[in-house]
GROMACS .gro file of N, CA and C in nm:
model
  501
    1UNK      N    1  -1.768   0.205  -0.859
    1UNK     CA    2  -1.643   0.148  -0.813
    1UNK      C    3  -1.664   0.005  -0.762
    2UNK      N    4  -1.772  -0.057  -0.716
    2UNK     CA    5  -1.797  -0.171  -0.671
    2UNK      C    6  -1.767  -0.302  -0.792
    3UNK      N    7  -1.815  -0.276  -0.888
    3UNK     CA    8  -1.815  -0.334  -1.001
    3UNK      C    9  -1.632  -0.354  -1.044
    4UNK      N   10  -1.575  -0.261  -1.016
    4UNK     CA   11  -1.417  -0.220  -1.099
    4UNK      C   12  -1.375  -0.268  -0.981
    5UNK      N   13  -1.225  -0.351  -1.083
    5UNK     CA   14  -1.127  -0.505  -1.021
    5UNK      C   15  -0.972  -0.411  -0.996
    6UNK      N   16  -1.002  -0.519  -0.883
    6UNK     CA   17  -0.828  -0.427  -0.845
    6UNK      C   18  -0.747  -0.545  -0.760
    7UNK      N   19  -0.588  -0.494  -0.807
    7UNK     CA   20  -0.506  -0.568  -0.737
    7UNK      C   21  -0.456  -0.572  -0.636
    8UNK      N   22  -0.389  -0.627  -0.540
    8UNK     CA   23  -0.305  -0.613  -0.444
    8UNK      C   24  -0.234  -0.534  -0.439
    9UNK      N   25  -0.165  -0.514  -0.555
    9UNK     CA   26  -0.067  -0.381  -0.589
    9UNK      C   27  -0.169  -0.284  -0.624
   10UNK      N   28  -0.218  -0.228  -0.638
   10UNK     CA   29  -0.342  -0.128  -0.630
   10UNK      C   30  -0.400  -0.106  -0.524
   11UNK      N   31  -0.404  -0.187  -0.430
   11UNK     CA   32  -0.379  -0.157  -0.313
   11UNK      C   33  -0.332  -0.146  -0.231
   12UNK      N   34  -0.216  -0.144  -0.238
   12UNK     CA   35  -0.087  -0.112  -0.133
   12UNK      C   36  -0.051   0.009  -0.170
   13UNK      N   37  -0.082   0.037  -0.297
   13UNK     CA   38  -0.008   0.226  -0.386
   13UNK      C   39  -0.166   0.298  -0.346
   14UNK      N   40  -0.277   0.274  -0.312
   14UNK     CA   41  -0.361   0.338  -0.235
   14UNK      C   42  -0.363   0.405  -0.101
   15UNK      N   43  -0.338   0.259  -0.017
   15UNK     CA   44  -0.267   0.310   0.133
   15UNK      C   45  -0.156   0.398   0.134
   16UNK      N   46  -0.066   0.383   0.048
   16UNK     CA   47   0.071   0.429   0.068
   16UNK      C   48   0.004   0.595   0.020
   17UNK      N   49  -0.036   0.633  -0.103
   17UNK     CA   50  -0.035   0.729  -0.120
   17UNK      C   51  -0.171   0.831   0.007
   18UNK      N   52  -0.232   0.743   0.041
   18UNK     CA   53  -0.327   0.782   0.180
   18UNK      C   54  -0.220   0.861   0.250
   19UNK      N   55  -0.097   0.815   0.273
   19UNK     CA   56   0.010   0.902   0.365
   19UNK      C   57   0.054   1.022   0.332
   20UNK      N   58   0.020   1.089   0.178
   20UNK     CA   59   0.108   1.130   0.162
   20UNK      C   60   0.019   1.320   0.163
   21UNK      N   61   0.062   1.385   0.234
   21UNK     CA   62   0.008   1.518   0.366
   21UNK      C   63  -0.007   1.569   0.175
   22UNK      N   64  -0.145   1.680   0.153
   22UNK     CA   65  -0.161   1.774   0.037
   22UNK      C   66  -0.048   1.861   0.082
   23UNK      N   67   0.004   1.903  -0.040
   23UNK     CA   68   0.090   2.055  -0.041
   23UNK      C   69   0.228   1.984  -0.009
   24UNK      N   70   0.233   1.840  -0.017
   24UNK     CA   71   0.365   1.837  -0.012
   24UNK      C   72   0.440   1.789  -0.152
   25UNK      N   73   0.565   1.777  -0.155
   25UNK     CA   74   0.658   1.757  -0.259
   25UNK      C   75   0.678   1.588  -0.272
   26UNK      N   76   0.619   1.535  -0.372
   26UNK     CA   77   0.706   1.361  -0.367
   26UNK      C   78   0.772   1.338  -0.489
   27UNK      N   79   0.831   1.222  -0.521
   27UNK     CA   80   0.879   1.156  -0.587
   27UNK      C   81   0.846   1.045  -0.644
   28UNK      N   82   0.747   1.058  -0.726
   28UNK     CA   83   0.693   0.909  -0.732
   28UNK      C   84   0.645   0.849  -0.871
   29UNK      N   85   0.580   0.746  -0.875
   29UNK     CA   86   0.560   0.678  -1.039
   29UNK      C   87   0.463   0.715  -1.065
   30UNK      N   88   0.362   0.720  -1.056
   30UNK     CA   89   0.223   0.787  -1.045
   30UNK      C   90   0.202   0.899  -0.963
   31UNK      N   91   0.031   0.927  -1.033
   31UNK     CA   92  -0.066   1.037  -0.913
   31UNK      C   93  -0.079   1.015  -0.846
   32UNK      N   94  -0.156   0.932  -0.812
   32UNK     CA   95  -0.308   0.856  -0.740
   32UNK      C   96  -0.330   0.919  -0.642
   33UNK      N   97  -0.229   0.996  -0.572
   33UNK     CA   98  -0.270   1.074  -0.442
   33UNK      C   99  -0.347   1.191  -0.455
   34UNK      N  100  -0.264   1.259  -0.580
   34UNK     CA  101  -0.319   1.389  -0.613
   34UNK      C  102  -0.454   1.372  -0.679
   35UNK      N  103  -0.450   1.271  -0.729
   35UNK     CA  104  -0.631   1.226  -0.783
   35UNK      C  105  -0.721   1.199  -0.655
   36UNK      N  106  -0.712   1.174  -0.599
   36UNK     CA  107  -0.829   1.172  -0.447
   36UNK      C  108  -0.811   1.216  -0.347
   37UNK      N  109  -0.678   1.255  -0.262
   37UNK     CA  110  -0.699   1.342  -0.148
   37UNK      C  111  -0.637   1.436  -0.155
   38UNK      N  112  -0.538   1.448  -0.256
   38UNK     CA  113  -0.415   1.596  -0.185
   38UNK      C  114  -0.424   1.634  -0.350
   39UNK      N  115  -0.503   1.732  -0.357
   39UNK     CA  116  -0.513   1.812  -0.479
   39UNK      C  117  -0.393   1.906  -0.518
   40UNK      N  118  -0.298   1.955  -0.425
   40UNK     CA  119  -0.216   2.057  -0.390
   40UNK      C  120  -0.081   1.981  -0.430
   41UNK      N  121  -0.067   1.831  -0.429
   41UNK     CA  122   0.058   1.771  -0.440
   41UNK      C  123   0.119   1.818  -0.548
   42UNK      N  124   0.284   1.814  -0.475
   42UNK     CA  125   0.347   1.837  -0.605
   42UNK      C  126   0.437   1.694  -0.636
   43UNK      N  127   0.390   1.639  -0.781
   43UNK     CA  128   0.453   1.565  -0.834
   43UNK      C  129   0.580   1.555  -0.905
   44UNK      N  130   0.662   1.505  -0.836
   44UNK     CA  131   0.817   1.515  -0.885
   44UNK      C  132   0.917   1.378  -0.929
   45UNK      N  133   0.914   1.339  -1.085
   45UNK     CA  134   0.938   1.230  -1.125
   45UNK      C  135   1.110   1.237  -1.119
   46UNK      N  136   1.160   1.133  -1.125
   46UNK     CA  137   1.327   1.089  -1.109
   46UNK      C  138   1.391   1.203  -1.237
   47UNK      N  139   1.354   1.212  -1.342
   47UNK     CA  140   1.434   1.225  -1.471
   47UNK      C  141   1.424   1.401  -1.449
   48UNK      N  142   1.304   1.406  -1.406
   48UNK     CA  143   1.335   1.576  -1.334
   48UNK      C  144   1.199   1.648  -1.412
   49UNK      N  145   1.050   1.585  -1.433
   49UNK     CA  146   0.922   1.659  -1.414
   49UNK      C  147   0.902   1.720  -1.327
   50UNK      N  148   0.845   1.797  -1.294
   50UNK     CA  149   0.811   1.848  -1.147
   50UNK      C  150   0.656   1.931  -1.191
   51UNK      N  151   0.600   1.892  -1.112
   51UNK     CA  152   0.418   1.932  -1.129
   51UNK      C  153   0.354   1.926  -1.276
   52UNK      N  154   0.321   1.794  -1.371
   52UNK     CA  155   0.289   1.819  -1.483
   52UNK      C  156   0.152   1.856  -1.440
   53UNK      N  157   0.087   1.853  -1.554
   53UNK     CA  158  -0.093   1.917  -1.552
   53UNK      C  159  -0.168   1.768  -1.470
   54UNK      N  160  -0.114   1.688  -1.596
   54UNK     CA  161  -0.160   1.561  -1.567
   54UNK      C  162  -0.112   1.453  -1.628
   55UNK      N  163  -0.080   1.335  -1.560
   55UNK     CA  164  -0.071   1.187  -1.571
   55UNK      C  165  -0.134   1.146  -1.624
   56UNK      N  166  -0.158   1.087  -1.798
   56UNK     CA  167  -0.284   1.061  -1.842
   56UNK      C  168  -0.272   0.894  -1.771
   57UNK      N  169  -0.146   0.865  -1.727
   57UNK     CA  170  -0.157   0.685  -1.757
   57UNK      C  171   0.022   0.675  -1.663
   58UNK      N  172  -0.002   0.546  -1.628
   58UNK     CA  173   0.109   0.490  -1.581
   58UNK      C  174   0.268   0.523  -1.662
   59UNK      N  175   0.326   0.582  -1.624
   59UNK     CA  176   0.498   0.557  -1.700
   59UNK      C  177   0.514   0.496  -1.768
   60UNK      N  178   0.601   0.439  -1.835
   60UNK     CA  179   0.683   0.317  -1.893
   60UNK      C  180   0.801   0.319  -1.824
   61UNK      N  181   0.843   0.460  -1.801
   61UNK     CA  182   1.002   0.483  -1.718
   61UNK      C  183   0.967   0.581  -1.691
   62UNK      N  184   1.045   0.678  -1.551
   62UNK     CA  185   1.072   0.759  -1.472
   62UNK      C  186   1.100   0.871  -1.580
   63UNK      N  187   1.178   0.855  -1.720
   63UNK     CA  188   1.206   0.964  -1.797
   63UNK      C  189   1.098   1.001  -1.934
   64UNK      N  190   0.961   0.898  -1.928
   64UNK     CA  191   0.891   0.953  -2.085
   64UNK      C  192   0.859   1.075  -2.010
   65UNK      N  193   0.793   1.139  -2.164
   65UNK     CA  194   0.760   1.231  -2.172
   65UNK      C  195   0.653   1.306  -2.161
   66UNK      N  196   0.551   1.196  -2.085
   66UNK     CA  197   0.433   1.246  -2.012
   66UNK      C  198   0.456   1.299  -1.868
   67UNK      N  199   0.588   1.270  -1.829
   67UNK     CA  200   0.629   1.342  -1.683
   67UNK      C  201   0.638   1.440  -1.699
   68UNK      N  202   0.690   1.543  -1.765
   68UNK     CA  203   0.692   1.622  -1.774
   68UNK      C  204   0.596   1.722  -1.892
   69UNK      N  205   0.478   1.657  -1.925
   69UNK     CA  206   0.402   1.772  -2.027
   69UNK      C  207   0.310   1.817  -1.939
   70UNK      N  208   0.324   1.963  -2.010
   70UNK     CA  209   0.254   2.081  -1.937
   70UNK      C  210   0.311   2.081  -1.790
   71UNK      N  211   0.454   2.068  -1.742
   71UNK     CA  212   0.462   2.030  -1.624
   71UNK      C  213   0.530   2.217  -1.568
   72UNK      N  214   0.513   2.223  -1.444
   72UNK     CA  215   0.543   2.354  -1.397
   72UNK      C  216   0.722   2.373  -1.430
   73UNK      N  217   0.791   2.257  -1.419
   73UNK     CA  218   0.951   2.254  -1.469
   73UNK      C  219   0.992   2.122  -1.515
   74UNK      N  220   1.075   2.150  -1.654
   74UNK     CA  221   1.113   2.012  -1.682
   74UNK      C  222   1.251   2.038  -1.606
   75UNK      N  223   1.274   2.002  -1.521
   75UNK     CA  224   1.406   1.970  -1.435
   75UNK      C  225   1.538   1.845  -1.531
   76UNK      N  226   1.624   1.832  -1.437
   76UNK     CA  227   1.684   1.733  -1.452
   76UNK      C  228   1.708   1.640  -1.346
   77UNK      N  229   1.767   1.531  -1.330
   77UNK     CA  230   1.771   1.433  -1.241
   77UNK      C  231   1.877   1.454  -1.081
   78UNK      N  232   1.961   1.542  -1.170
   78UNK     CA  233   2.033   1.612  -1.010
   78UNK      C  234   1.962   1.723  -0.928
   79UNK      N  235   1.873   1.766  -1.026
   79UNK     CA  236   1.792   1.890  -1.021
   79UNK      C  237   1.722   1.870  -0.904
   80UNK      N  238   1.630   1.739  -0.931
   80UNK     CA  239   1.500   1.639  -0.834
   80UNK      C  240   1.609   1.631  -0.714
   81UNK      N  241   1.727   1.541  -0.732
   81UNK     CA  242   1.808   1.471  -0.612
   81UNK      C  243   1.857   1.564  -0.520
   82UNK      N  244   1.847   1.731  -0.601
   82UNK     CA  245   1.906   1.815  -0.469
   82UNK      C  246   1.781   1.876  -0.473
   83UNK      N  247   1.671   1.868  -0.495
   83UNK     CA  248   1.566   1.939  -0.422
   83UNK      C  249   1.535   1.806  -0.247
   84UNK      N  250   1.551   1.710  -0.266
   84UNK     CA  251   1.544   1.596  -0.180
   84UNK      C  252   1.637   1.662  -0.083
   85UNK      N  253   1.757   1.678  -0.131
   85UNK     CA  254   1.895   1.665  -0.020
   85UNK      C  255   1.849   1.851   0.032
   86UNK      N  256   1.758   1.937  -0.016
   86UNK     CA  257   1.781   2.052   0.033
   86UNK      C  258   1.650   2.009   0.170
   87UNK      N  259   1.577   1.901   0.135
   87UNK     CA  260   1.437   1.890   0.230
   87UNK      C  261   1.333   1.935   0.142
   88UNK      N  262   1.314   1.999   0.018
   88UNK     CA  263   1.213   2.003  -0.037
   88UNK      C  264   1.111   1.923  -0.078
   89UNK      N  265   1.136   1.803  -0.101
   89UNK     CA  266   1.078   1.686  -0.190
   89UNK      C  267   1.122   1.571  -0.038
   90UNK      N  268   1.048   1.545   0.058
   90UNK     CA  269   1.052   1.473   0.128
   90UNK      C  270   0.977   1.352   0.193
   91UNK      N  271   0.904   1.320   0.050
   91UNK     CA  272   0.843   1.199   0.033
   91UNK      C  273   0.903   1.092  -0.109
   92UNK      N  274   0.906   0.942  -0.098
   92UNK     CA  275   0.928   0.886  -0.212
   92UNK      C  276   0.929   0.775  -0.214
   93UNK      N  277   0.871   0.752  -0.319
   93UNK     CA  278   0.812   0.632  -0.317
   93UNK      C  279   0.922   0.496  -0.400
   94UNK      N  280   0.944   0.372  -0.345
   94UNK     CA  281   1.015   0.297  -0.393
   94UNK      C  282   0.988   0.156  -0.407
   95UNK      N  283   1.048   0.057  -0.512
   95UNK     CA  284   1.025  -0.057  -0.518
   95UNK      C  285   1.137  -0.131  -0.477
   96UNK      N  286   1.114  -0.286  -0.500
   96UNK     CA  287   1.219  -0.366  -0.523
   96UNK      C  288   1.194  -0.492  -0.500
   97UNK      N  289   1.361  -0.584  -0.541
   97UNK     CA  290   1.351  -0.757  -0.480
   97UNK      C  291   1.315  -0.782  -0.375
   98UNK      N  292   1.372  -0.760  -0.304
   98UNK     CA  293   1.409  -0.718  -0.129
   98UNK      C  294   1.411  -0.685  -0.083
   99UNK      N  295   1.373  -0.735   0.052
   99UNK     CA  296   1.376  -0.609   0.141
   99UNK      C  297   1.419  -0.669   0.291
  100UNK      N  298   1.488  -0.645   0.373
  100UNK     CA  299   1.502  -0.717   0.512
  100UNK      C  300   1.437  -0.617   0.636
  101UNK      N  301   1.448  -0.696   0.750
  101UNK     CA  302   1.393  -0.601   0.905
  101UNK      C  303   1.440  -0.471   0.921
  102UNK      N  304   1.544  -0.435   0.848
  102UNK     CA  305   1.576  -0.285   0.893
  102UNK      C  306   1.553  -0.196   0.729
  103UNK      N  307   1.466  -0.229   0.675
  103UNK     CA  308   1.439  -0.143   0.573
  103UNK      C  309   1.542  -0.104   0.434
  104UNK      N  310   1.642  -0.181   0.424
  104UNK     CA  311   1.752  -0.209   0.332
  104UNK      C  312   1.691  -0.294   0.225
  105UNK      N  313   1.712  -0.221   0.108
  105UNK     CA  314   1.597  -0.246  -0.028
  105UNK      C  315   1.743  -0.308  -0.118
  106UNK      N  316   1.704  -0.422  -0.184
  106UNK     CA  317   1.756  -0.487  -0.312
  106UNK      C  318   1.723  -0.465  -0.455
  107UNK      N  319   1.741  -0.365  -0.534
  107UNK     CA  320   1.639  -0.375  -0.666
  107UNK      C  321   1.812  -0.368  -0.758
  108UNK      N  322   1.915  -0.467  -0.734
  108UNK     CA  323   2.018  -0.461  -0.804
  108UNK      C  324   2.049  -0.609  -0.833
  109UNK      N  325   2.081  -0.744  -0.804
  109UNK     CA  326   2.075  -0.882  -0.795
  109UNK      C  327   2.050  -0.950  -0.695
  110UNK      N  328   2.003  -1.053  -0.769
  110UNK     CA  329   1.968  -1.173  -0.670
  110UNK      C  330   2.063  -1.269  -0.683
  111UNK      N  331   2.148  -1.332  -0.578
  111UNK     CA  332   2.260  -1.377  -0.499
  111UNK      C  333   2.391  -1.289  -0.552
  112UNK      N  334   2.503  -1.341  -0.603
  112UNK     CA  335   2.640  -1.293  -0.553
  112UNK      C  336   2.623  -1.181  -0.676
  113UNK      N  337   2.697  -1.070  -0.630
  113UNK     CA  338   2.671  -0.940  -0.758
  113UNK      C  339   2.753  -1.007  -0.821
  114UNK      N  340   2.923  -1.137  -0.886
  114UNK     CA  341   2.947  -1.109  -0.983
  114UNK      C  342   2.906  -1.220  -1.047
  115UNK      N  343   2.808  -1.316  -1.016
  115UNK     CA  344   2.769  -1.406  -1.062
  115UNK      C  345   2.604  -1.412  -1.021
  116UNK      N  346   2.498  -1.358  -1.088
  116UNK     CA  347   2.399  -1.330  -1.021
  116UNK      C  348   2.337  -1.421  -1.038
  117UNK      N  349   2.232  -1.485  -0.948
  117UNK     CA  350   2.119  -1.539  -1.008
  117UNK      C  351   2.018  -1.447  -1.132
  118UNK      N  352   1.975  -1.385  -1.044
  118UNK     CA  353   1.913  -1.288  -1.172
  118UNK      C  354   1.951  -1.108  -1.140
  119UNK      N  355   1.981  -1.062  -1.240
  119UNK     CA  356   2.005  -0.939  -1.247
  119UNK      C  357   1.901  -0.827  -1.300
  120UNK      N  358   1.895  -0.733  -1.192
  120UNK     CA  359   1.758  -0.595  -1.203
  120UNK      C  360   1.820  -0.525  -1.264
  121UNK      N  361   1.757  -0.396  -1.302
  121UNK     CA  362   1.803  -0.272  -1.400
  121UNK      C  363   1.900  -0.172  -1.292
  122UNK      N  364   1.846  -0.215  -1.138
  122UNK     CA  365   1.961  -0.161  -1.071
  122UNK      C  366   1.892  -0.038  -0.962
  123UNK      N  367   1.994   0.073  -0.904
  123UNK     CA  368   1.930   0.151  -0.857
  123UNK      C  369   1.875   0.287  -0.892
  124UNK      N  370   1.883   0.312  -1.066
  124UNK     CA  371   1.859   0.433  -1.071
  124UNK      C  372   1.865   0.542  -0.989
  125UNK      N  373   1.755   0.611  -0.927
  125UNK     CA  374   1.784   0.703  -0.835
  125UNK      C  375   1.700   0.648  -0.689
  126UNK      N  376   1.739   0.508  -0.689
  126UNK     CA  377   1.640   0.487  -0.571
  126UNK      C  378   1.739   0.484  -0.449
  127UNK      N  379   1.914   0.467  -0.466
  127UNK     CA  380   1.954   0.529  -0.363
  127UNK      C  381   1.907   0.653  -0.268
  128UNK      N  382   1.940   0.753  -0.391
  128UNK     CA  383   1.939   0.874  -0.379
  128UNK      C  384   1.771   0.884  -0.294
  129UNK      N  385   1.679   0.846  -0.365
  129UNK     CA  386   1.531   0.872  -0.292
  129UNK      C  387   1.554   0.807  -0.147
  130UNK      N  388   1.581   0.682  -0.105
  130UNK     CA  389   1.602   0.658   0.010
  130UNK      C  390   1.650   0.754   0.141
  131UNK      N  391   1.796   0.773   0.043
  131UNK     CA  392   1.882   0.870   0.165
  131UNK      C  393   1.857   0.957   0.123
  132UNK      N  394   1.839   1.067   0.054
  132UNK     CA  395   1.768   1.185   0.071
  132UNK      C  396   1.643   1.247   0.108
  133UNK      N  397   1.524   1.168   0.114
  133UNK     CA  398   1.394   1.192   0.087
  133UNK      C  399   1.334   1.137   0.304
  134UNK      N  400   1.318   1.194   0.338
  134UNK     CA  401   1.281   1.193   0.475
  134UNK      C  402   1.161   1.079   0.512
  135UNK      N  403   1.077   1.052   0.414
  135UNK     CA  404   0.969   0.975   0.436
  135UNK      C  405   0.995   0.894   0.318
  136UNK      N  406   0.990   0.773   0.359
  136UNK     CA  407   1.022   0.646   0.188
  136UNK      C  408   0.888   0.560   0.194
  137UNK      N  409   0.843   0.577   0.083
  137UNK     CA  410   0.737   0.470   0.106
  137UNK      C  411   0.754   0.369   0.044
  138UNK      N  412   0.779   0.211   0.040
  138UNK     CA  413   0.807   0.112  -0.016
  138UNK      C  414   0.675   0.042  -0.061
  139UNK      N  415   0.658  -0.006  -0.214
  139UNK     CA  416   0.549  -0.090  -0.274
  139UNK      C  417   0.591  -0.199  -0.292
  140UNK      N  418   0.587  -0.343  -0.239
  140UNK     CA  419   0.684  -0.432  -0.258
  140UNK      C  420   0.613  -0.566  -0.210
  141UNK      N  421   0.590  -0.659  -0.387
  141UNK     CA  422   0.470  -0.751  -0.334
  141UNK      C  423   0.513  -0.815  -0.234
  142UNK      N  424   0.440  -0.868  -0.130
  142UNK     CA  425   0.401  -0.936  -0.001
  142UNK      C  426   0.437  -1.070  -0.025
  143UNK      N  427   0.565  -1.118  -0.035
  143UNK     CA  428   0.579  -1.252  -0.093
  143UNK      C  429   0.659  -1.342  -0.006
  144UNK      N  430   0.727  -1.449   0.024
  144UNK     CA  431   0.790  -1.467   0.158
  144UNK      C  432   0.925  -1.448   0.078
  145UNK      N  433   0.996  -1.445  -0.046
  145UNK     CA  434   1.055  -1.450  -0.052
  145UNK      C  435   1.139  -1.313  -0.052
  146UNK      N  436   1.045  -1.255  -0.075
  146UNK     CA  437   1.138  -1.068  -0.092
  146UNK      C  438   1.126  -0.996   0.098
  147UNK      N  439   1.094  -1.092   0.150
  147UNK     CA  440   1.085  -1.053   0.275
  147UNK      C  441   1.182  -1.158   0.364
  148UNK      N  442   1.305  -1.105   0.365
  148UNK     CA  443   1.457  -1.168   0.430
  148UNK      C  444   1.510  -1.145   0.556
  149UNK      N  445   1.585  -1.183   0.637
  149UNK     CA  446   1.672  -1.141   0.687
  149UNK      C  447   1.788  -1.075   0.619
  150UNK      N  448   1.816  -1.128   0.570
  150UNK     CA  449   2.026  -1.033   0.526
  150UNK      C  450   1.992  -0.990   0.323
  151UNK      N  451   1.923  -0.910   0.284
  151UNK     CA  452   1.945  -0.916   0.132
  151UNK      C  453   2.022  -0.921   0.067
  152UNK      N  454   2.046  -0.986  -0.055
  152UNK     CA  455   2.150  -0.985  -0.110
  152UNK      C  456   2.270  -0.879  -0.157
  153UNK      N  457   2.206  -0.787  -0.166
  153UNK     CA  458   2.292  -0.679  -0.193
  153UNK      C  459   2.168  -0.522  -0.203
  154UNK      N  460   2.253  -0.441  -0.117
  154UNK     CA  461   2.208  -0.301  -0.099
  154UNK      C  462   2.171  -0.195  -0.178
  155UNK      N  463   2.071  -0.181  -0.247
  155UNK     CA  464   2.072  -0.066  -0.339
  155UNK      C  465   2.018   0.024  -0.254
  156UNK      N  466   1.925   0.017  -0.179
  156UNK     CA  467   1.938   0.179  -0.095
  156UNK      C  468   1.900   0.102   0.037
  157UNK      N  469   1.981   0.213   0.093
  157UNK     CA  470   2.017   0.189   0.267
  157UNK      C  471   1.894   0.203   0.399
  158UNK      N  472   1.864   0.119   0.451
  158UNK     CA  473   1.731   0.149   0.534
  158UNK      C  474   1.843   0.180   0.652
  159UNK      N  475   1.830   0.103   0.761
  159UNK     CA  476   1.873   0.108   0.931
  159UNK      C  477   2.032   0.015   0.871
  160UNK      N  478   2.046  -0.016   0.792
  160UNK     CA  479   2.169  -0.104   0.757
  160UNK      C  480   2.135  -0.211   0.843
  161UNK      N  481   2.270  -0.234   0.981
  161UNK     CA  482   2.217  -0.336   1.063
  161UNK      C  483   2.109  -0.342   1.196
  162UNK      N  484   2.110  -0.220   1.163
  162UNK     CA  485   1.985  -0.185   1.295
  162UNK      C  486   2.073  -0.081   1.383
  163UNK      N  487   1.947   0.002   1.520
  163UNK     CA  488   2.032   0.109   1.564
  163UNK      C  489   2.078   0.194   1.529
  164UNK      N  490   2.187   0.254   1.543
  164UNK     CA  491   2.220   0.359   1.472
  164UNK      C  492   2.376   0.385   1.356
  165UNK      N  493   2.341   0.241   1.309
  165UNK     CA  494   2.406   0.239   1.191
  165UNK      C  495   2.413   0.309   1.098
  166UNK      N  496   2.328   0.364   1.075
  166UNK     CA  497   2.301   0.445   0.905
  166UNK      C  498   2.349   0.587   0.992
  167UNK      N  499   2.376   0.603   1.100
  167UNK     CA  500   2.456   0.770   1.127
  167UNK      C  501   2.570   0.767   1.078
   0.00000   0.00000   0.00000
């Protein structure tokens, strides 16, 4: 391992998955957890895999079809979102543009939604992972610019404005 090159982002999806307790349920783009500390994890992709054998390789999207081979259920995507909302699946992992002080994630445009500067693929189910999923873990390069006060626009909800807004 001394020899083998790694990124920043390879290391932030290291730490992050360090958090994540064996025997529990997540939501996420990868293993990596279940490959070195939590043998027991159950892996639960957006499109609705749930425990394949194995991950030979990174995604392309939340729905190929390595999420689900040899997987304990090929689910569907409401399937995943109400195992979250029942408390089952209460880890998940998320990206994005943005992000501000109270944990309110951007992965939908950058400046005005009807005239964007640049436009993302949006929120898929990363609402849903936010507010449903009890523990969120965010991967989100370290840049000054994705790190704001006010983001441009909300794809999933942290503290909103702080306090107890998001009740």
């Amino acid at each position: 391992m001394a020899n083998e090159k790694y990124t920043l982002t390879d290391l932030m999806i290291i730490a992050a998955a360090k958090e994540l307790p064996d025997g529990e349920a997540v939501l996420v783009g990868t293993g990596f957890a279940q490959k070195t500390h939590a043998p027991r994890l159950l892996l639960c992709f957006e499109a609705g895999g749930i425990g394949p054998e194995k991950v030979p390789r990174l995604p392309l999207t939340v729905g190929e079809g390595i999420t689900a081979e040899r997987a304990v259920e090929a689910a569907s995507m409401i399937g995943i979102m109400s195992m979250a909302a029942r408390g089952v699946v209460k880890y998940g992992f998320l990206g994005g543009a943005q992000i501000d002080m109270y944990g309110n994630l951007n992965r939908t445009v950058i400046g005005l939604y009807a005239n964007p500067k640049m436009r993302f693929p949006g929120s898929g189910g990363a609402n849903d992972i936010g507010s449903l999923c009890t523990h969120t873990l965010i991967i989100i390069k370290h840049e000054k610019r994705r790190f704001i006060p006010k983001i441009d626009f909300v794809t999933t909800p942290g503290y909103l404005s702080g306090g107890n807004a998001r009740e």
